[in-house]
Short mmCIF file of C-alpha atoms in Angstrom, two decimals:
data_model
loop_
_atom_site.label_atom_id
_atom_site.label_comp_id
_atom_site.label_asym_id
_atom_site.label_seq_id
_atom_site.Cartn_x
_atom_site.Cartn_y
_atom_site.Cartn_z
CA UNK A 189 -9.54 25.14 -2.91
CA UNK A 190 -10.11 27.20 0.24
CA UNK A 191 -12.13 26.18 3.36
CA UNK A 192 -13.33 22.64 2.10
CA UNK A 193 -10.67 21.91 0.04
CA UNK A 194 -8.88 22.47 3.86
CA UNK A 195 -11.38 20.14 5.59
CA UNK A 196 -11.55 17.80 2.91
CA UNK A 197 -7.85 17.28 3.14
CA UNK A 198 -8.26 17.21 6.96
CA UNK A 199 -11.16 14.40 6.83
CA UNK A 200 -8.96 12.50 4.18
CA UNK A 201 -6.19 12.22 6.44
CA UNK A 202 -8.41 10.93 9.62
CA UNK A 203 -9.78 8.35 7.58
CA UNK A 204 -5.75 7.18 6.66
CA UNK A 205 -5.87 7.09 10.64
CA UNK A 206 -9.26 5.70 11.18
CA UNK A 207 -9.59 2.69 8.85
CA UNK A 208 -6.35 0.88 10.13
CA UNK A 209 -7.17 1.87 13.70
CA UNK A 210 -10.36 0.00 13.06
CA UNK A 211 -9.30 -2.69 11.58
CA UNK A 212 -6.24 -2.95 14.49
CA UNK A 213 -9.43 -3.49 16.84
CA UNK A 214 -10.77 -6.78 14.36
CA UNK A 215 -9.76 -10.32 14.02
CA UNK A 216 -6.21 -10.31 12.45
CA UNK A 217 -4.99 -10.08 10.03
CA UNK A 218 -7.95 -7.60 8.96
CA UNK A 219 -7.73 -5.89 5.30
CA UNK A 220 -7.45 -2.44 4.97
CA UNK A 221 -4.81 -2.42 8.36
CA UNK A 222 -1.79 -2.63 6.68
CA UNK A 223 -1.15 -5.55 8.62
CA UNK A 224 1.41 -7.11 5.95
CA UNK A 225 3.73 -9.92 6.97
CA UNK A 226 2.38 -9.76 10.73
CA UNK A 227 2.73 -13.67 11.28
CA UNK A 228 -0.98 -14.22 11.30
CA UNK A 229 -0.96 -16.72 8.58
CA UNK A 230 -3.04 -20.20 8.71
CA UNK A 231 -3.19 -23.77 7.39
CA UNK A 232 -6.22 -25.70 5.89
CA UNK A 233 -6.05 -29.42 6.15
CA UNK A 234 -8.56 -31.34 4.10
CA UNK A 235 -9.42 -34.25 5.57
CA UNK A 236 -11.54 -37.61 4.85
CA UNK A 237 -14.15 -39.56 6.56
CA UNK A 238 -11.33 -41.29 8.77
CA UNK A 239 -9.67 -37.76 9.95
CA UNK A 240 -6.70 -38.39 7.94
CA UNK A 241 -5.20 -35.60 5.46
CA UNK A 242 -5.64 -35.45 2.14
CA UNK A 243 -2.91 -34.28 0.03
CA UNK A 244 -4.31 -31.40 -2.81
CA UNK A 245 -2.63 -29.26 -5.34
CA UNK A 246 -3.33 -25.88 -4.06
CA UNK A 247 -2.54 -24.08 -7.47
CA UNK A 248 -4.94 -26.02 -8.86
CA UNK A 249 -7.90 -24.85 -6.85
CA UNK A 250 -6.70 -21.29 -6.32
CA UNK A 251 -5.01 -18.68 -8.19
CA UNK A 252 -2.40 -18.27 -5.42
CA UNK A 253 -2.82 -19.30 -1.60
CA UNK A 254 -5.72 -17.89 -0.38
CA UNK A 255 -5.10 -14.73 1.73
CA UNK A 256 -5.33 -15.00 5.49
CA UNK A 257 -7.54 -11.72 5.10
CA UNK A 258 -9.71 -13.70 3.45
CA UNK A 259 -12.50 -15.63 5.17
CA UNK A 260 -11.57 -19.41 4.43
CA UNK A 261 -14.54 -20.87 6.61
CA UNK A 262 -17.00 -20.44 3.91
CA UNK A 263 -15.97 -20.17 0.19
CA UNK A 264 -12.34 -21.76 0.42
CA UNK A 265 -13.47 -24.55 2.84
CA UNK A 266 -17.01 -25.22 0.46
CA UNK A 267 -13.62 -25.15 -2.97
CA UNK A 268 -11.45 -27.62 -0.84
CA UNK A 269 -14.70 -29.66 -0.26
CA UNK A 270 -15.60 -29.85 -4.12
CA UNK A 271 -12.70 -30.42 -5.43
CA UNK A 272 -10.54 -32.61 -2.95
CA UNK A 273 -11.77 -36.67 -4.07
CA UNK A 274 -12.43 -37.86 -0.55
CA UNK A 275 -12.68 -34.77 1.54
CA UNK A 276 -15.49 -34.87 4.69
CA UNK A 277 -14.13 -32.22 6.37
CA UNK A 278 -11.47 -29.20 6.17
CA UNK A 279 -9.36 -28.12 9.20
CA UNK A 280 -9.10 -23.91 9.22
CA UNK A 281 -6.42 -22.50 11.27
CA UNK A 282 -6.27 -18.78 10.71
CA UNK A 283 -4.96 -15.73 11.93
CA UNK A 284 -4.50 -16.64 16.50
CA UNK A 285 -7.96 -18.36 16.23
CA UNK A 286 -8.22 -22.05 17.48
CA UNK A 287 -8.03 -24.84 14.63
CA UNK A 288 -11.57 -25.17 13.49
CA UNK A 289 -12.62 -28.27 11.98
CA UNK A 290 -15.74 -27.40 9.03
CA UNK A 291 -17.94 -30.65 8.00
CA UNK A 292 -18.19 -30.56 3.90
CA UNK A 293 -21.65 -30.00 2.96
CA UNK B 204 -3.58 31.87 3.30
CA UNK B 205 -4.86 27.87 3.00
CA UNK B 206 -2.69 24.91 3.29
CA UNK B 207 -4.14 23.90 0.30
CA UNK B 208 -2.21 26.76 -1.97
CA UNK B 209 1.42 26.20 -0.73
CA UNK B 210 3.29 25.10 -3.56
CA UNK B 211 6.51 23.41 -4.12
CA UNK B 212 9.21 22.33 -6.63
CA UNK B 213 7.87 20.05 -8.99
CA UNK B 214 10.85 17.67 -9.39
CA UNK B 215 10.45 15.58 -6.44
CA UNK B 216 7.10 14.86 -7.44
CA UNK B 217 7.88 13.98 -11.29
CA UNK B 218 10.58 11.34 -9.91
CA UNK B 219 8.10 9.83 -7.77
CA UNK B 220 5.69 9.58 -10.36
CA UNK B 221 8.41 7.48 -12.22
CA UNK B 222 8.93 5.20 -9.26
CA UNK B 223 4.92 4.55 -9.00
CA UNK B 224 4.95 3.88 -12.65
CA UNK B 225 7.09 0.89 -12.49
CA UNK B 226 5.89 -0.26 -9.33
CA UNK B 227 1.98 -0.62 -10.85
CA UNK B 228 3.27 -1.97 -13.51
CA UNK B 229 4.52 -4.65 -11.36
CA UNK B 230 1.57 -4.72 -9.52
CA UNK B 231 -0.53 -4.85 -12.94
CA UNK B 232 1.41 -7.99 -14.01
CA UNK B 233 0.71 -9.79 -10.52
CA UNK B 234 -2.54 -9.00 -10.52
CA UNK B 235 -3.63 -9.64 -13.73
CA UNK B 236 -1.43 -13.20 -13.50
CA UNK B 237 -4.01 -13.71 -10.73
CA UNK B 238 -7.13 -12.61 -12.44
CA UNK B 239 -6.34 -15.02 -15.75
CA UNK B 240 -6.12 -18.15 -13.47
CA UNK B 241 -9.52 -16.93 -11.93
CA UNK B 242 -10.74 -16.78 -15.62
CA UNK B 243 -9.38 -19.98 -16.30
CA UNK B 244 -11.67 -21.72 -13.75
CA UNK B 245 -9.83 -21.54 -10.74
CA UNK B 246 -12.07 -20.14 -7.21
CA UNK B 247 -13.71 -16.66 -8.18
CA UNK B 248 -14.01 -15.34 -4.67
CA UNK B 249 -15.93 -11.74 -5.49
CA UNK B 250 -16.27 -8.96 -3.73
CA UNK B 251 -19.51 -8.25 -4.51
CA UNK B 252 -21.91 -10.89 -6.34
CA UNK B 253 -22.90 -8.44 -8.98
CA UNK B 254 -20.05 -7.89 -10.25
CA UNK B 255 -19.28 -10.29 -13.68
CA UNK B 256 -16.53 -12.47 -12.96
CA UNK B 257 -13.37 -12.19 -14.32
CA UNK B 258 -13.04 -13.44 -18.17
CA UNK B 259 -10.09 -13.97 -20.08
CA UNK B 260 -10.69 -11.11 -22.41
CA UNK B 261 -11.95 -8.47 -19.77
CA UNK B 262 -8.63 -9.59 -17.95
CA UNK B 263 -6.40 -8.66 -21.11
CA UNK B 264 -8.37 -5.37 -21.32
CA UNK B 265 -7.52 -4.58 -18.06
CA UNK B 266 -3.58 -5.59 -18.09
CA UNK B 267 -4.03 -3.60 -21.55
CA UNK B 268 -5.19 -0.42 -20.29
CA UNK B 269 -2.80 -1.24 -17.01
CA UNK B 270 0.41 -1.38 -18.86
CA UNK B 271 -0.26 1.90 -21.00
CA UNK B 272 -1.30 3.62 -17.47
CA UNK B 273 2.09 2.80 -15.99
CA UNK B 274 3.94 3.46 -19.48
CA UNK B 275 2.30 7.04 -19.82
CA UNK B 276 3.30 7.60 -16.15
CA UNK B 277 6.12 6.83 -16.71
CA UNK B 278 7.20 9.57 -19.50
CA UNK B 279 4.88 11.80 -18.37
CA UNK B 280 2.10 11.86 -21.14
CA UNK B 281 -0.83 13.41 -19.27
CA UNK B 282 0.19 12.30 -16.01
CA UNK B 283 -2.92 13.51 -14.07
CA UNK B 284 -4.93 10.96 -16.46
CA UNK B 285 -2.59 8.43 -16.45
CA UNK B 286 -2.74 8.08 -12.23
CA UNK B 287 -6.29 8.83 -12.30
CA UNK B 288 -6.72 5.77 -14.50
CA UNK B 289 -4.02 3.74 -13.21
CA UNK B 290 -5.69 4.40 -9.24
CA UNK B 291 -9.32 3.03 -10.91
CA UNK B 292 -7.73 -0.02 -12.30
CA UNK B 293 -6.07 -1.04 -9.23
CA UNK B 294 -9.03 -0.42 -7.11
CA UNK B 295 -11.18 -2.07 -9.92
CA UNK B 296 -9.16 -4.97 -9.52
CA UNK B 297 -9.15 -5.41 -5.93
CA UNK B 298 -13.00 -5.30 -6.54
CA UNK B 299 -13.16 -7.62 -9.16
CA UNK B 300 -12.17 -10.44 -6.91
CA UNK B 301 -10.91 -10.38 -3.20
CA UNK B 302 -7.85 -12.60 -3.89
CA UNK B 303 -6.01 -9.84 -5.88
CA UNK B 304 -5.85 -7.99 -2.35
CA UNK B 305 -2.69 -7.15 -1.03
CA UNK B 306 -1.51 -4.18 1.17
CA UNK B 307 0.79 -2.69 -1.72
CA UNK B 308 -2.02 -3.34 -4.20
CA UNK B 309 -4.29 -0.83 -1.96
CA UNK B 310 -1.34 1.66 -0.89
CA UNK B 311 -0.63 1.88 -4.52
CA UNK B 312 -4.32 2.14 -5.90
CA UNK B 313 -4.11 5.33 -2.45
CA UNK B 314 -0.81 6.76 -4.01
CA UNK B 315 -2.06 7.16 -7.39
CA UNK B 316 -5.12 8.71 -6.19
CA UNK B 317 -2.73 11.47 -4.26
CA UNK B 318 -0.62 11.82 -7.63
CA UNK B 319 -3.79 12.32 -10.06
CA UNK B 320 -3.49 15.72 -8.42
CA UNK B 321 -0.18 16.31 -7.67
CA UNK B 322 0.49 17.84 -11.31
CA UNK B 323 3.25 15.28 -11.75
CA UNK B 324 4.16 16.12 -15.01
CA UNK B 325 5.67 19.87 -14.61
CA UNK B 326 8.94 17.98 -14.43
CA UNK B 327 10.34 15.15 -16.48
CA UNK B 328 7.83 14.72 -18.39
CA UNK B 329 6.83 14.63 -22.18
CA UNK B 330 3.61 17.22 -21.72
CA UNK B 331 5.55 19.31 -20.46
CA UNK B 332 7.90 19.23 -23.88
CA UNK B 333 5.28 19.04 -25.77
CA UNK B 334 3.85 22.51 -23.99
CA UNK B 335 7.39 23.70 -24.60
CA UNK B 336 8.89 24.12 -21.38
CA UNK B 337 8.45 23.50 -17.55
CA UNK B 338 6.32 24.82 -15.13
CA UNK B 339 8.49 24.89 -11.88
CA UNK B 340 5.88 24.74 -8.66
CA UNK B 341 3.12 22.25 -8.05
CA UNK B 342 0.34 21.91 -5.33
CA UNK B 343 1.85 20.57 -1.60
CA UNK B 344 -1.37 19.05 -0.58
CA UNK B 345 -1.66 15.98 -2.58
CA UNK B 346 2.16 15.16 -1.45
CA UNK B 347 1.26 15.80 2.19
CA UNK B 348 -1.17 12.95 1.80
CA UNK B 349 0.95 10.94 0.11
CA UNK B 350 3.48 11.01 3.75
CA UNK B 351 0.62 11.01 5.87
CA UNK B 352 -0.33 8.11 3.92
CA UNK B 353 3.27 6.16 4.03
CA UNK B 354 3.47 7.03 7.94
CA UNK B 355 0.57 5.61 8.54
CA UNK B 356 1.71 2.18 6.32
CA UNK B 357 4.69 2.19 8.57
CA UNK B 358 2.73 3.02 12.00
CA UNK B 359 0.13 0.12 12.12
CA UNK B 360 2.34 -2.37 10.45
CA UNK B 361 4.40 -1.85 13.39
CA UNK B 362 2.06 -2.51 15.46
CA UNK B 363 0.48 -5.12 14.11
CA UNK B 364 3.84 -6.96 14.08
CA UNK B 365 4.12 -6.36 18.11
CA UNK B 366 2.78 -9.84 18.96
CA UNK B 367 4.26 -12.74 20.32
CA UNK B 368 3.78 -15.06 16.89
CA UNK B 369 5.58 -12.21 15.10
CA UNK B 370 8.53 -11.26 17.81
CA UNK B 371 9.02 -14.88 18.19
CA UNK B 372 11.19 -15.09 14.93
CA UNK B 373 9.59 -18.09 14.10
CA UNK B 374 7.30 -16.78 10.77
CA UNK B 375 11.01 -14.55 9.60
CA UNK B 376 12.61 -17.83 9.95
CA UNK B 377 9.84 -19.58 7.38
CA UNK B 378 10.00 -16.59 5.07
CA UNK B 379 14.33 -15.96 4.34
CA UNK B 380 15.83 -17.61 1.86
CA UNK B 381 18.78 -18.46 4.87
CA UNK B 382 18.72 -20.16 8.28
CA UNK B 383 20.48 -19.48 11.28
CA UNK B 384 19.87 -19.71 14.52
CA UNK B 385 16.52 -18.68 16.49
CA UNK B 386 17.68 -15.24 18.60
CA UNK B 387 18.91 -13.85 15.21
CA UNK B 388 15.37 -13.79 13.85
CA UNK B 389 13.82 -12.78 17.23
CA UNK B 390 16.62 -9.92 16.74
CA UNK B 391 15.74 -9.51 13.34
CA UNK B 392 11.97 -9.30 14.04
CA UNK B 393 12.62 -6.82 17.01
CA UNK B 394 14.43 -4.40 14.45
CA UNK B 395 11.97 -4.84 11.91
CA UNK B 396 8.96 -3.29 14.61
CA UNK B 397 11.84 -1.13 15.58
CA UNK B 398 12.85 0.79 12.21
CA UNK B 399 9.33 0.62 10.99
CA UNK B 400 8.09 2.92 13.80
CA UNK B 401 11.16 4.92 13.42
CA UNK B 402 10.02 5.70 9.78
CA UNK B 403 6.97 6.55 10.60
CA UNK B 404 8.26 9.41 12.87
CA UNK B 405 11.64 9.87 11.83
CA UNK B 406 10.74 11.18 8.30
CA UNK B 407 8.87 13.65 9.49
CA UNK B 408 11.30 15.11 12.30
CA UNK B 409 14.07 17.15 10.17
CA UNK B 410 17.23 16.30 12.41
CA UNK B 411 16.14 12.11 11.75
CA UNK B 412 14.82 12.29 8.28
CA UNK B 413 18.12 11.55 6.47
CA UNK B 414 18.91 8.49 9.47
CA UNK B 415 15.49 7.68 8.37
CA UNK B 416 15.80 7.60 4.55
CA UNK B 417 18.95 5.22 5.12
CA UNK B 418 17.06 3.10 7.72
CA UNK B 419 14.10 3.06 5.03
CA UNK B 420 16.13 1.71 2.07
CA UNK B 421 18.02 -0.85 4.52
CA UNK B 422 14.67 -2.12 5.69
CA UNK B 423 13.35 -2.53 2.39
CA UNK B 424 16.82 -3.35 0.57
CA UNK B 425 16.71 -6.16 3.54
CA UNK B 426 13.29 -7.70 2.86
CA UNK B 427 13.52 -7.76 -1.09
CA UNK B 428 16.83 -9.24 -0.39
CA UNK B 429 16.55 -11.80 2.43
CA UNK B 430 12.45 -13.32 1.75
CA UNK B 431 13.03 -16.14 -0.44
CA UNK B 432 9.69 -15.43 -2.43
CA UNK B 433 7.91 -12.88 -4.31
CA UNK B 434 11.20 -10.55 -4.66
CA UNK B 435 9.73 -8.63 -7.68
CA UNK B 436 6.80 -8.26 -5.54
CA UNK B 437 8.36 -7.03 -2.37
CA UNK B 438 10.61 -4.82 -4.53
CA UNK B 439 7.30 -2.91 -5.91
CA UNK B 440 6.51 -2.46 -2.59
CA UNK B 441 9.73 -0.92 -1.59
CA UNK B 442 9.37 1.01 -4.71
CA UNK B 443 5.57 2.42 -3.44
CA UNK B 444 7.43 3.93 -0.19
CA UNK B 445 10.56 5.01 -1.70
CA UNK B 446 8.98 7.08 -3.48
CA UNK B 447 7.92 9.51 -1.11
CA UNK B 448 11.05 9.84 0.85
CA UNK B 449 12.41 12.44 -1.63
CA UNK B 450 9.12 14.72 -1.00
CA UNK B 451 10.02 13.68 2.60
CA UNK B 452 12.82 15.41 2.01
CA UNK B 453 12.37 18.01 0.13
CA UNK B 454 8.60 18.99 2.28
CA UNK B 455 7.79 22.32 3.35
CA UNK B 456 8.83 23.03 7.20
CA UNK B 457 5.75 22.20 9.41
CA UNK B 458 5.91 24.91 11.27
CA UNK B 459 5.46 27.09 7.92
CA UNK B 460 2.95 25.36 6.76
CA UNK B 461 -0.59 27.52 7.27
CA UNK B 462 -2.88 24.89 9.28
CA UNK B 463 -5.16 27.41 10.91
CA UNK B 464 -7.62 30.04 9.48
CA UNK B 465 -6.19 32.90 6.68
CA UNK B 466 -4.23 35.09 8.34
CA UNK B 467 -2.25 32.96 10.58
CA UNK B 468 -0.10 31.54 7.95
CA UNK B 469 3.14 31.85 7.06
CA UNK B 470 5.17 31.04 3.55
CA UNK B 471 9.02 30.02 3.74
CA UNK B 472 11.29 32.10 5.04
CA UNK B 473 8.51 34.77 6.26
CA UNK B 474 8.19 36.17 9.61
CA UNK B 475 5.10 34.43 11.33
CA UNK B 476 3.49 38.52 11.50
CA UNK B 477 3.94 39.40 7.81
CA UNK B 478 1.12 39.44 5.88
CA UNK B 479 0.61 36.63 3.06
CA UNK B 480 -0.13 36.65 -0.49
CA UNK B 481 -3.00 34.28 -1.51
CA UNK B 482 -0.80 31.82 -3.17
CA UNK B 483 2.29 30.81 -1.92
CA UNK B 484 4.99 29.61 -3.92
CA UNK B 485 7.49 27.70 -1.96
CA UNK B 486 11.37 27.63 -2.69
CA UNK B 487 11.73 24.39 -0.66
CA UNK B 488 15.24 23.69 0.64
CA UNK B 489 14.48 20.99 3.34
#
């Protein structure tokens, strides 16, 4: 390894810099920012056609909580819809946004 | 003289090998715990659609093939193997399916990566028996990523934990297994943001380093010890940054460390105008 090997090693670290710095600019918590344990967690409330919450066994849907890197507006909300008897509608609060209510379907 | 040839005692290196053994081996079982209820019909949410889903079988393969990773790590039975497939199955899995992610599932799929070169097993390791004896100095550069790489952990998680839902206390309150009273979590959370950007400067700056090391294990003896859940978890974390704080240690001085072009650099214990071999061989004392 000589003059690459240098500048690989160089470009290597940046991008150990970069990709957090990125992600420190996104929505949080963001993967990929090392943003562990930062208090940006969330709720999801599944509720039916009269607002009211529905109680569901989370470990039944998901293999553990879903991740608040994940986004739960589409895929988790469309899972909760499914499989929650009763559910019109899911409420999504994640990361500092505003509590979102999705329709089901 | 390039960066890339200073060399260094192997030992540090072989024990942190060791610690990154057990902790993917953690981080196998936790993962592949989540994987088999994927299999077994619970949301598959992957990262890309063309990759198969998880299936019970392909999930045994893959704690298979995990587990004898992290136990030929562990001895030292070609190490450089061993991380370089340990690092693939810990990145496949955080492809396989986005809810395996976790930050100490990526910083260890980044750490094994950095050790497949490292030439971990000089030291305390069974290919090295088997070759009939030690070879003493390794390659610096995959260890210097390695710190740049746990600085950087500390640095943003820092930062990212400067924000009023954070420094309120409130989410430390949730997550101990004890209560107390609301400015002792505030305190707490303070410290936490505190020590972590400590670390990431303090390990590098020789007169901190040691405060650092013992503010490093207190952080991390404090969080496996106080969260109520996922101890083993947290404590394969703890193991993932641990394990550099030897090679923290035990690093080459900065300042003798060739970052320009050949003929600028310096080896330990040279004076900055002597001329340099090609291949440094550094007798690291700290």
């Amino acid at each position: 390894m000589s003059r690459w090997g240098q500048r690989a090693l160089a470009g290597v670290i940046a991008l150990q810099i970069a990709v957090p710095a990125v992600a420190l600019t996104l929505e949080p918590p963001t993967r990929f920012g090392w943003q562990m344990y930062s208090g940006y967690d969330g709720e999801l409330v599944v509720l039916g056609a009269d607002g009211e919450a529905l109680e569901y066994d989370v470990s039944a849907l998901f293999a553990k909580h879903p991740r608040p890197e994940l986004d739960w507006e589409s895929r988790v909300v469309e899972e909760l819809c499914r499989h929650v008897e009763g559910a019109s509608s899911v409420a999504v609060t994640q990361g500092r946004q505003d509590r979102k209510v999705v329709p089901c379907g | 003289m390039w960066l890339t040839k200073v060399r260094v005692d192997g030992l540090p290196i072989a024990v942190t090998r060791i610690m990154l053994a057990v902790a993917f081996a953690i981080i196998v079982v936790e993962s592949s715990a989540v994987l088999h209820q994927i299999a077994a019909g619970r949301m598959t949410y992957p990262v890309l659609e063309v990759i198969p889903a998880p299936t019970p079988s392909a999930v045994l393969v893959y704690f298979a093939l995990g587990m004898s990773a992290a136990l030929f790590l562990l001895v030292g039975l070609m190490p450089g193997f061993a991380a370089a497939l340990a690092s693939a199955l810990a990145a496949w899995a955080l492809l396989w399916d986005q809810q395996t992610y976790s930050s100490h599932h990526l910083l260890c799929a980044l750490l094994l990566g950095y050790l497949a070169f490292a030439r971990s097993g000089a030291r305390l390791a069974a290919s090295a028996k088997l070759r009939g004896g030690v070879r003493g100095d390794v390659p610096w550069w995959p260890q210097l990523l390695m710190l740049t790489q746990v600085s950087v952990v500390y640095f943003f998680t820092a930062l990212s934990k400067i924000n009023p839902v954070f420094l309120s206390g409130e989410p430390l309150a949730g997550w101990t297994w004890f209560a107390g009273p609301g400015w002792l979590f505030q305190g707490l959370a303070v410290v936490t943001v505190a020590t972590e950007l400590f670390l990431a400067v303090g390990l590098w700056v020789p007169r901190l380093r040691a405060l650092a090391v013992v503010a490093g294990v207190g952080l991390h003896a404090g969080i496996v010890g106080s969260l109520a859940d996922q101890n083993v978890i947290l404590f394969g974390f703890a193991l993932l940054t641990l394990s550099t704080y030897w090679l923290f240690l035990r690093r080459p001085p900065l300042r003798l460390v060739p970052f320009s072009r050949p003929g600028r650099a310096t080896a330990f214990g040279d004076s900055p105008n002597r001329k340099q071999p090609d291949d440094v061989t550094a007798a690291v004392s700290g």
